[in-house]
mmCIF file of C-alpha atoms in Angstrom:
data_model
loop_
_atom_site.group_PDB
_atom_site.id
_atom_site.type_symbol
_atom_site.label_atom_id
_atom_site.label_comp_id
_atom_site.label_asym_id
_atom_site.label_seq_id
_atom_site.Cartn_x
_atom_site.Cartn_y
_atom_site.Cartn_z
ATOM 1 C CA UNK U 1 -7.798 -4.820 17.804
ATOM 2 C CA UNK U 2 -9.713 -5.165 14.720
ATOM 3 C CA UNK U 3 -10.155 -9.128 13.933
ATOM 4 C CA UNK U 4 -8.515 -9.835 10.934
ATOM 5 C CA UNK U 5 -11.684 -11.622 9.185
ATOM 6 C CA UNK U 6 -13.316 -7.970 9.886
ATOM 7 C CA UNK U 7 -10.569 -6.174 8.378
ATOM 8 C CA UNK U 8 -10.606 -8.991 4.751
ATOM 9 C CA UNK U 9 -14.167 -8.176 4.740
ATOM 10 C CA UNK U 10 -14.026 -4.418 4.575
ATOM 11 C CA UNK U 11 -11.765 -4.849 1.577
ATOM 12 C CA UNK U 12 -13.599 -7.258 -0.084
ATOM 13 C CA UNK U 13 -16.291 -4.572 0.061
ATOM 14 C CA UNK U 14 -14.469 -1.641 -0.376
ATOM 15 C CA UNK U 15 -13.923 0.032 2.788
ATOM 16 C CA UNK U 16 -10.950 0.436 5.143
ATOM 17 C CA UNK U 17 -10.385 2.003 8.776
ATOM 18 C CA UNK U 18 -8.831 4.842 9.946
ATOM 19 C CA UNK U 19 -8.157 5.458 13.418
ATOM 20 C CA UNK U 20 -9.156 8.881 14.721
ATOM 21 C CA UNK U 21 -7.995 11.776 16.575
ATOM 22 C CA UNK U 22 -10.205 10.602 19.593
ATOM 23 C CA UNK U 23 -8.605 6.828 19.661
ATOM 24 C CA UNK U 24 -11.932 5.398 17.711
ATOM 25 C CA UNK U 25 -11.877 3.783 14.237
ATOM 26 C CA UNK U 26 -14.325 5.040 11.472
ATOM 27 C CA UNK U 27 -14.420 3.020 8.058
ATOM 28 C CA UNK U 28 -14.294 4.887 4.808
ATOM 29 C CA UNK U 29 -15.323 4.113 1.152
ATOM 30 C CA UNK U 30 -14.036 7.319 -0.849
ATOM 31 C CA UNK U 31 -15.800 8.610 -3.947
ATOM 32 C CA UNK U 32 -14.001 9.198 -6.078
ATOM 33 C CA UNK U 33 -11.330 6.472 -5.108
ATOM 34 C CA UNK U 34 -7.841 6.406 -6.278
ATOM 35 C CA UNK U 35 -6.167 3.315 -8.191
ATOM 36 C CA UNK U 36 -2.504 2.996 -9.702
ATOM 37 C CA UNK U 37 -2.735 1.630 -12.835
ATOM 38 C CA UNK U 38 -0.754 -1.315 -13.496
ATOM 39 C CA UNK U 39 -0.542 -1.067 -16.799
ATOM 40 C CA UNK U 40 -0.223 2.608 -17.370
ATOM 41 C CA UNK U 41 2.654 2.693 -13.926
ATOM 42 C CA UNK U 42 4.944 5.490 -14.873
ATOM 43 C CA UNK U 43 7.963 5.823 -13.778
ATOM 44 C CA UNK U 44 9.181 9.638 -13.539
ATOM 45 C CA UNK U 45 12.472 10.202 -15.470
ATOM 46 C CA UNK U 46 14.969 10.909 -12.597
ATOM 47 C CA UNK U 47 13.502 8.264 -11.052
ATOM 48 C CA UNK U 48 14.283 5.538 -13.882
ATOM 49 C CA UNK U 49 17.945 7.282 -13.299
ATOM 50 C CA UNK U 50 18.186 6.809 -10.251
ATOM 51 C CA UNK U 51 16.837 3.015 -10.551
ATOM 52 C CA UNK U 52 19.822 2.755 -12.930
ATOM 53 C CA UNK U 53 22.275 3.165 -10.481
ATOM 54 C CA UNK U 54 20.857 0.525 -8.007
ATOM 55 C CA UNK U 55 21.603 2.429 -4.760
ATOM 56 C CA UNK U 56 18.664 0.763 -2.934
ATOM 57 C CA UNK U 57 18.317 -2.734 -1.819
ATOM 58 C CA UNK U 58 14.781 -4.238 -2.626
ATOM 59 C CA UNK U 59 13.250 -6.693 0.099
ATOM 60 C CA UNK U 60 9.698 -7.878 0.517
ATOM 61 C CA UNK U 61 8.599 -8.663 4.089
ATOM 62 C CA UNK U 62 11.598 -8.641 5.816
ATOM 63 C CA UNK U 63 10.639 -6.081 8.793
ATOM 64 C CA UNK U 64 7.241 -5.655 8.639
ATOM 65 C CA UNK U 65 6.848 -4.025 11.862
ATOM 66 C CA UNK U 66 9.438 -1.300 11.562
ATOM 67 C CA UNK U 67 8.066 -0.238 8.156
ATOM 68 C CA UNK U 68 4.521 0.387 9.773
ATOM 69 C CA UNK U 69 5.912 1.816 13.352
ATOM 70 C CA UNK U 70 7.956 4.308 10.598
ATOM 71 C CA UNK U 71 4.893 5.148 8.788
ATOM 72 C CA UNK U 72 2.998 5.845 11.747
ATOM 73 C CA UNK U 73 5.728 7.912 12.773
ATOM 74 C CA UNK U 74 4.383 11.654 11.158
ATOM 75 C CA UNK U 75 2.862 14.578 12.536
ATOM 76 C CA UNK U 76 -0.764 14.127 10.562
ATOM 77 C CA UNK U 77 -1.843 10.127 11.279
ATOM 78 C CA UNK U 78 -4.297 7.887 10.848
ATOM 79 C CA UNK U 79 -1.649 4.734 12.285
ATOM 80 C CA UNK U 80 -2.466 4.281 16.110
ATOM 81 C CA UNK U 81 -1.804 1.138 18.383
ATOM 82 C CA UNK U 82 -5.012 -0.856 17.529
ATOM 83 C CA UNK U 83 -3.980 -0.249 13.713
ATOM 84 C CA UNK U 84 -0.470 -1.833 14.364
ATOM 85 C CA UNK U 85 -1.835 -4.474 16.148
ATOM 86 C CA UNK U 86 -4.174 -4.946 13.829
ATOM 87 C CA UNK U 87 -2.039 -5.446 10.606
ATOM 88 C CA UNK U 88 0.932 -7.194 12.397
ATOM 89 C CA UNK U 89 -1.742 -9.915 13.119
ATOM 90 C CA UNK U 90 -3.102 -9.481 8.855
ATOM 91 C CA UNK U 91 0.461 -9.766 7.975
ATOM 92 C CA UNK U 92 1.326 -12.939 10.365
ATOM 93 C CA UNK U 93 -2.014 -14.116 8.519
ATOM 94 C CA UNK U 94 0.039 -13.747 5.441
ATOM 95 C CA UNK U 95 -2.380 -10.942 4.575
ATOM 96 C CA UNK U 96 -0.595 -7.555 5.111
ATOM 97 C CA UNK U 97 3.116 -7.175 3.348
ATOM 98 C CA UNK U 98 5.730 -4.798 3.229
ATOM 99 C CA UNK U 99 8.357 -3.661 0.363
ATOM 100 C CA UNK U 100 11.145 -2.026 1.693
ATOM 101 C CA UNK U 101 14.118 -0.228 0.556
ATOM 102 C CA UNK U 102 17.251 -0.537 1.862
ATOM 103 C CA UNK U 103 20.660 1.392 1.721
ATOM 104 C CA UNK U 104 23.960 0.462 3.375
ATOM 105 C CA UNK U 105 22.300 -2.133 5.118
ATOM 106 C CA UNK U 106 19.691 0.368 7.018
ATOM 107 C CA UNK U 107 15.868 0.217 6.348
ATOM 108 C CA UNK U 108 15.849 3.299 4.136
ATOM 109 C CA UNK U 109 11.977 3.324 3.428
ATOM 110 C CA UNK U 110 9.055 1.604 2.414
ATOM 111 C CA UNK U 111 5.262 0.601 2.169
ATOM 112 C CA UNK U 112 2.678 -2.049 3.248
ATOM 113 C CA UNK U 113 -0.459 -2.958 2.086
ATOM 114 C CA UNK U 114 -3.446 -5.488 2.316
ATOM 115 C CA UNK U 115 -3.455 -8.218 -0.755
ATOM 116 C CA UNK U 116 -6.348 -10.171 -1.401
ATOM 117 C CA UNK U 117 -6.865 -12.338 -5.017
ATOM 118 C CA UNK U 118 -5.159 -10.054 -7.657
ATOM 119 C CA UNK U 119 -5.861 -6.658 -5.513
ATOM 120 C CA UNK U 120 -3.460 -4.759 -3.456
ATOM 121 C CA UNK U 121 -4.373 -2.302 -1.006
ATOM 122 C CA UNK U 122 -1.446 0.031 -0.149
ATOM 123 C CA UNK U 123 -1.822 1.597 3.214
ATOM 124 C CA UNK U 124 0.894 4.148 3.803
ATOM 125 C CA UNK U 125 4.791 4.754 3.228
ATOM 126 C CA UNK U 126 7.605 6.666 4.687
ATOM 127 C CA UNK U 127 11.068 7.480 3.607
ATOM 128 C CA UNK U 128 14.193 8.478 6.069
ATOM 129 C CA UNK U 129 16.550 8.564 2.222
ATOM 130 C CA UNK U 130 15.084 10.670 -0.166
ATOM 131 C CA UNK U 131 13.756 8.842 -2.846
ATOM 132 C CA UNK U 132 12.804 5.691 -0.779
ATOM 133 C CA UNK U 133 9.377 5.445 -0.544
ATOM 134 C CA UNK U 134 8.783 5.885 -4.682
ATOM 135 C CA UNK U 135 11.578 3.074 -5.019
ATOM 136 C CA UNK U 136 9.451 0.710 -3.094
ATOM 137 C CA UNK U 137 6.255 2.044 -4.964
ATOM 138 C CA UNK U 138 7.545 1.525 -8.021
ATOM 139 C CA UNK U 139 9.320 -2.218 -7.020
ATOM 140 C CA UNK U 140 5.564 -2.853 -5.592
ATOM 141 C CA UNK U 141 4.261 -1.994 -9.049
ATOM 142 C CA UNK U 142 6.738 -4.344 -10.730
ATOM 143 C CA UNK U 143 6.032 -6.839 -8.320
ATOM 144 C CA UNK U 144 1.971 -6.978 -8.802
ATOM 145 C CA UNK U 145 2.577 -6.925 -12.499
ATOM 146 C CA UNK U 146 5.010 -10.034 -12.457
ATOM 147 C CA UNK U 147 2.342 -11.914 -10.476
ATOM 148 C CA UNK U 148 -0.967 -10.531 -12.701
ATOM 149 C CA UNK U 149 -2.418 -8.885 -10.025
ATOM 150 C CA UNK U 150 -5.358 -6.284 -11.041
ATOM 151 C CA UNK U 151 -5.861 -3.734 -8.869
ATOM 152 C CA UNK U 152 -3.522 -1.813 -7.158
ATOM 153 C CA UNK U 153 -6.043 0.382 -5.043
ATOM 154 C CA UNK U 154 -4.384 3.849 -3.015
ATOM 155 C CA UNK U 155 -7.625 5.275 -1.517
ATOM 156 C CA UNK U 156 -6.937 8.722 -1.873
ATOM 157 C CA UNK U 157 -5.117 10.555 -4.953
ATOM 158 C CA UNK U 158 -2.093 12.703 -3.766
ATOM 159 C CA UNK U 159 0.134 14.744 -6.395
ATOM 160 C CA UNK U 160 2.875 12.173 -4.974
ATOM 161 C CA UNK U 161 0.698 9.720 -6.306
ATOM 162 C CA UNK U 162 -0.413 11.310 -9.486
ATOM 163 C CA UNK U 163 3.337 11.449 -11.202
ATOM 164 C CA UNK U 164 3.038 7.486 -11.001
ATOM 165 C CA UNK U 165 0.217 7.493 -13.270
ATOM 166 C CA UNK U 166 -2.440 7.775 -10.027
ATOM 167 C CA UNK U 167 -5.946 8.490 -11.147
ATOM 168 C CA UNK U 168 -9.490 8.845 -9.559
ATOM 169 C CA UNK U 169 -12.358 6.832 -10.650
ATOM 170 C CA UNK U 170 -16.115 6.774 -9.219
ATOM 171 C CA UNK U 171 -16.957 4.136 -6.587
ATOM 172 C CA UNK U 172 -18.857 2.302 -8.728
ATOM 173 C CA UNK U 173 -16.046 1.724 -10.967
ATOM 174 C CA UNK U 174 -13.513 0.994 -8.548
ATOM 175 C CA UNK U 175 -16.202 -1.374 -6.823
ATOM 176 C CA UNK U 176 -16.876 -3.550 -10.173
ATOM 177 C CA UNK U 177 -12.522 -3.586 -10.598
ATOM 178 C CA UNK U 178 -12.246 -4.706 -6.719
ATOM 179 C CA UNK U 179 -14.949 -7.450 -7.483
ATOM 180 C CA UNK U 180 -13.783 -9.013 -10.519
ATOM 181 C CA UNK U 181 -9.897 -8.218 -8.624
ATOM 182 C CA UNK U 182 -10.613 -10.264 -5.555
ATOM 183 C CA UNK U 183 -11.818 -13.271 -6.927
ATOM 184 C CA UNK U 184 -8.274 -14.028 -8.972
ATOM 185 C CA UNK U 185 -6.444 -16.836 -8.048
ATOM 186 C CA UNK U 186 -3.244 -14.488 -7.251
ATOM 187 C CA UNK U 187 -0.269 -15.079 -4.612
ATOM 188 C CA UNK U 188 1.770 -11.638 -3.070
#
């Protein structure tokens, strides 16, 4: 298991772990690295629609552990045992959170992520109802905004990312951002 002080660190710094095909852990600083902007969050269209019609239940760290187990749960991952382990003891810490989305009373999808001072690190996410996963992305966004967080940091740029307003911006940005981010007096 990675020790949670470890883990804070690496954030604080700018660097996160992946576990590996072979069962190790390698730590990774991207450049460019991806951010959401908070203020520039967009919402796609169909999606504001479908908000509209409130078919999904927001709820913030109510089953932590399923919504990591579920995104570890793929094909392609970077989510082993020691990475579980890990973040169930960051989020016990009151370090690690989940948003989830709920419909008809089942865990429908959702996301977790690292938040330290006004920055939020979002790990992964998985859906099982279409749609999930960007509900819970975009209740996340609302969610950091309401509480003046900074950064909302998501490592890597992905079209899925990139209709929410995702953009890439050179380490040395993002490491300034995470600095001044970090230090805010925020809660999650």
């Amino acid at each position: 298991m990675i020790e949670p002080e470890l883990l804070l660190q690496g954030y604080r710094l700018g660097v996160f772990p992946m576990a590996m095909e072979d069962g190790g852990i390698e730590w990774f600083s991207p450049d460019p690295r991806a951010i959401l902007p908070l203020r520039d969050f967009h919402v796609p269209h169909a999606l504001r629609r479908l908000l509209r019609k409130k078919v999904f239940e927001i709820k913030i760290n109510n089953r932590f552990s399923e919504v990591i187990e579920a995104c570890a749960r793929r094909e392609d991952t970077w989510i082993n045992r020691e990475i579980i382990q890990s973040y169930t003891q960051l989020h016990e810490l009151g370090h690690a959170h989940s948003v989830e989305t709920w419909a008809n009373g089942k865990l429908a999808g959702g996301l977790y992520g690292v938040a330290i001072g006004g920055a939020f690190f979002g790990e992964s996410m998985f859906h099982r109802v279409t749609d999930a996963s960007k509900i819970a992305l975009t209740a996340l966004a609302e969610h950091l905004r309401a509480r003046k967080f900074a950064l909302l940091d998501t490592q890597w740029l992905t079209p899925h990312l990139q209709q929410f307003g995702g953009i890439e911006i050179s380490r040395n940005h993002y490491l300034r951002l995470l600095r001044a981010a970090v230090e805010l007096p925020r809660k999650f």
